[in-house]
């Protein structure tokens, strides 16, 4: 006798519960037997449509502000390092206010301001590299046409994919390689 077993698993979601429904064919009774596991929802967040709309507003606003900052750097005839000092000081103040305002009082300790001890080396490395990026980018904005400098900066994802492959061993799908090549052609045409 050949025994067959067919199974079907589905995710069941309602207002207050989230569960998994597991069904299998019972050959003896010639019917589906269903087992359900339910648990109450523990996460609360926006509906999928709301989250994507909010994300779209955030990224659009971010791109708009990025363009304004680039134009202001080009417009202001000030030493790039002085602008970086002012930016860094203001960012430090805003960050401390945000940490104090949004972190629970029980977790606001001096170690949380500069990260967990095991993460500090990579955080400081990232901070130094980001400072170098901003310094070089703002220097380029002061010396190059605005569109050229911004276009070259948007090659960042190309290098991210490359370093992800070289340093982290992440796969680079063929579609990404095609997009990287097209992006480089676009940069060459713009510059």
CSV table of C-alpha atoms in Angstrom, one decimal:
chain,number,residue,atom,x,y,z
A,1,UNK,CA,0.0,0.0,0.0
A,2,UNK,CA,1.3,3.4,-1.0
A,3,UNK,CA,0.7,6.1,1.6
A,4,UNK,CA,0.3,9.6,0.4
A,5,UNK,CA,0.2,12.6,2.7
A,6,UNK,CA,-0.7,16.1,1.4
A,7,UNK,CA,-0.2,19.0,3.7
A,8,UNK,CA,-1.2,22.6,3.5
A,9,UNK,CA,0.0,25.4,5.9
A,10,UNK,CA,-1.5,28.8,6.0
A,11,UNK,CA,-1.1,31.9,8.1
A,12,UNK,CA,-4.3,33.0,9.7
A,13,UNK,CA,-4.6,36.6,10.9
A,14,UNK,CA,-7.4,38.4,12.6
A,15,UNK,CA,-7.7,41.6,14.6
A,16,UNK,CA,-6.4,40.1,17.8
A,17,UNK,CA,-4.7,36.9,16.9
A,18,UNK,CA,-2.1,35.5,14.7
A,19,UNK,CA,-1.9,31.8,14.1
A,20,UNK,CA,-0.8,29.0,11.8
A,21,UNK,CA,-3.3,26.6,10.4
A,22,UNK,CA,-1.8,23.2,9.5
A,23,UNK,CA,-4.0,20.9,7.4
A,24,UNK,CA,-3.3,17.4,6.2
A,25,UNK,CA,-5.3,14.8,4.3
A,26,UNK,CA,-6.4,11.9,6.5
A,27,UNK,CA,-6.5,8.9,4.1
A,28,UNK,CA,-8.4,6.7,6.6
A,29,UNK,CA,-11.3,9.2,7.1
A,30,UNK,CA,-11.0,10.5,3.6
A,31,UNK,CA,-11.1,14.2,4.8
A,32,UNK,CA,-8.9,17.1,5.7
A,33,UNK,CA,-7.8,17.3,9.3
A,34,UNK,CA,-6.9,20.7,10.5
A,35,UNK,CA,-4.8,21.8,13.4
A,36,UNK,CA,-4.5,25.4,14.4
A,37,UNK,CA,-2.1,27.2,16.6
A,38,UNK,CA,-3.1,30.7,17.7
A,39,UNK,CA,-1.3,33.4,19.7
A,40,UNK,CA,-2.1,37.0,20.4
A,41,UNK,CA,-0.3,39.7,18.4
A,42,UNK,CA,2.6,41.2,20.2
A,43,UNK,CA,3.6,43.8,17.7
A,44,UNK,CA,1.6,46.8,16.8
A,45,UNK,CA,2.4,48.9,13.8
A,46,UNK,CA,1.0,50.7,10.7
A,47,UNK,CA,-0.9,48.7,8.1
A,48,UNK,CA,1.3,47.8,5.1
A,49,UNK,CA,-0.2,50.6,2.9
A,50,UNK,CA,0.4,53.2,5.6
A,51,UNK,CA,4.0,52.0,6.2
A,52,UNK,CA,4.9,52.2,2.5
A,53,UNK,CA,3.3,55.6,2.2
A,54,UNK,CA,5.2,56.9,5.2
A,55,UNK,CA,8.4,55.4,3.8
A,56,UNK,CA,7.9,57.1,0.5
A,57,UNK,CA,7.3,60.5,2.2
A,58,UNK,CA,10.4,60.0,4.3
A,59,UNK,CA,12.7,59.1,1.4
A,60,UNK,CA,11.3,61.9,-0.8
A,61,UNK,CA,11.8,64.4,1.9
A,62,UNK,CA,15.3,63.1,2.5
A,63,UNK,CA,16.2,63.5,-1.2
A,64,UNK,CA,14.8,67.0,-1.2
A,65,UNK,CA,16.8,68.0,1.9
A,66,UNK,CA,19.9,66.4,0.5
A,67,UNK,CA,19.5,68.6,-2.6
A,68,UNK,CA,19.0,71.7,-0.5
A,69,UNK,CA,22.1,71.0,1.6
A,70,UNK,CA,24.2,70.5,-1.5
A,71,UNK,CA,23.0,73.7,-3.0
A,72,UNK,CA,23.6,75.6,0.2
A,73,UNK,CA,27.2,74.3,0.4
A,74,UNK,CA,27.7,75.5,-3.1
A,75,UNK,CA,26.1,78.9,-2.3
A,76,UNK,CA,27.9,79.6,1.0
A,77,UNK,CA,31.4,80.9,0.5
A,78,UNK,CA,32.8,79.4,3.7
A,79,UNK,CA,35.7,77.0,4.5
A,80,UNK,CA,34.4,73.4,4.2
A,81,UNK,CA,36.0,72.4,7.5
A,82,UNK,CA,34.3,75.2,9.3
A,83,UNK,CA,30.9,74.1,7.9
A,84,UNK,CA,31.7,70.6,9.0
A,85,UNK,CA,32.5,71.8,12.5
A,86,UNK,CA,29.2,73.6,12.7
A,87,UNK,CA,27.3,70.6,11.2
A,88,UNK,CA,29.0,68.2,13.6
A,89,UNK,CA,28.3,70.4,16.7
A,90,UNK,CA,24.7,70.8,15.8
A,91,UNK,CA,24.3,67.1,15.0
A,92,UNK,CA,25.9,66.2,18.4
A,93,UNK,CA,23.4,68.4,20.2
A,94,UNK,CA,20.4,67.1,18.3
A,95,UNK,CA,21.5,63.5,18.8
A,96,UNK,CA,21.9,63.9,22.5
A,97,UNK,CA,18.4,65.5,22.7
A,98,UNK,CA,16.9,62.7,20.6
A,99,UNK,CA,18.6,59.9,22.7
A,100,UNK,CA,17.4,61.5,26.0
A,101,UNK,CA,13.9,62.0,24.6
A,102,UNK,CA,13.3,58.7,22.9
A,103,UNK,CA,15.2,56.2,25.0
A,104,UNK,CA,13.6,54.9,28.2
A,105,UNK,CA,15.2,56.4,31.3
A,106,UNK,CA,16.2,52.9,32.5
A,107,UNK,CA,18.4,52.4,29.4
A,108,UNK,CA,19.9,55.9,29.2
A,109,UNK,CA,23.4,55.3,30.6
A,110,UNK,CA,26.7,56.7,29.6
A,111,UNK,CA,27.6,53.5,27.7
A,112,UNK,CA,24.5,53.8,25.5
A,113,UNK,CA,25.7,57.2,24.2
A,114,UNK,CA,28.7,55.7,22.6
A,115,UNK,CA,27.5,52.1,22.1
A,116,UNK,CA,28.1,48.8,23.7
A,117,UNK,CA,31.8,48.2,24.4
A,118,UNK,CA,32.0,45.4,21.8
A,119,UNK,CA,30.6,47.6,19.1
A,120,UNK,CA,32.6,50.7,19.8
A,121,UNK,CA,35.6,50.0,17.5
A,122,UNK,CA,33.3,49.5,14.5
A,123,UNK,CA,31.2,52.5,15.4
A,124,UNK,CA,34.2,54.8,15.7
A,125,UNK,CA,35.6,53.4,12.4
A,126,UNK,CA,32.2,54.1,10.7
A,127,UNK,CA,32.1,57.6,12.2
A,128,UNK,CA,35.6,58.4,10.9
A,129,UNK,CA,34.8,57.0,7.4
A,130,UNK,CA,31.5,59.0,7.3
A,131,UNK,CA,33.3,62.1,8.4
A,132,UNK,CA,35.8,61.5,5.5
A,133,UNK,CA,33.0,61.0,3.1
A,134,UNK,CA,31.2,64.3,4.1
A,135,UNK,CA,34.5,66.2,4.1
A,136,UNK,CA,35.4,65.0,0.6
A,137,UNK,CA,31.9,65.4,-0.8
A,138,UNK,CA,31.5,68.9,0.5
A,139,UNK,CA,34.9,69.8,-0.9
A,140,UNK,CA,33.8,68.4,-4.3
A,141,UNK,CA,30.6,70.4,-4.1
A,142,UNK,CA,32.6,73.6,-3.6
A,143,UNK,CA,34.8,72.8,-6.6
A,144,UNK,CA,32.6,70.9,-9.1
A,145,UNK,CA,29.3,71.6,-10.8
A,146,UNK,CA,26.5,70.6,-8.4
A,147,UNK,CA,25.1,67.9,-10.8
A,148,UNK,CA,28.4,66.3,-11.4
A,149,UNK,CA,29.4,66.0,-7.8
A,150,UNK,CA,25.9,64.6,-6.8
A,151,UNK,CA,25.9,62.1,-9.7
A,152,UNK,CA,29.3,60.7,-8.7
A,153,UNK,CA,28.2,60.4,-5.0
A,154,UNK,CA,25.2,58.3,-6.1
A,155,UNK,CA,27.7,55.7,-7.3
A,156,UNK,CA,27.8,54.7,-3.6
A,157,UNK,CA,25.5,51.7,-4.0
A,158,UNK,CA,27.8,50.3,-6.7
A,159,UNK,CA,30.7,50.3,-4.2
A,160,UNK,CA,28.4,48.9,-1.5
A,161,UNK,CA,27.6,45.9,-3.6
A,162,UNK,CA,31.2,45.5,-4.5
A,163,UNK,CA,32.4,45.6,-0.9
A,164,UNK,CA,29.6,43.4,0.2
A,165,UNK,CA,30.8,40.8,-2.2
A,166,UNK,CA,34.5,41.3,-1.4
A,167,UNK,CA,34.4,41.7,2.4
A,168,UNK,CA,31.2,39.9,3.4
A,169,UNK,CA,30.9,37.2,0.7
A,170,UNK,CA,27.4,38.4,-0.3
A,171,UNK,CA,26.3,37.1,-3.7
A,172,UNK,CA,25.9,39.7,-6.4
A,173,UNK,CA,23.0,38.6,-8.7
A,174,UNK,CA,23.5,39.1,-12.5
A,175,UNK,CA,20.8,41.8,-12.5
A,176,UNK,CA,22.8,43.9,-10.1
A,177,UNK,CA,25.9,43.6,-12.3
A,178,UNK,CA,23.9,44.8,-15.2
A,179,UNK,CA,22.6,47.8,-13.2
A,180,UNK,CA,26.1,48.6,-12.0
A,181,UNK,CA,27.3,48.7,-15.6
A,182,UNK,CA,24.4,50.9,-16.7
A,183,UNK,CA,25.0,53.2,-13.7
A,184,UNK,CA,28.6,53.6,-14.6
A,185,UNK,CA,27.6,54.4,-18.2
A,186,UNK,CA,25.2,57.1,-16.9
A,187,UNK,CA,27.9,58.6,-14.7
A,188,UNK,CA,30.3,58.8,-17.6
A,189,UNK,CA,27.6,60.5,-19.8
A,190,UNK,CA,26.8,63.0,-17.1
A,191,UNK,CA,30.3,63.9,-16.3
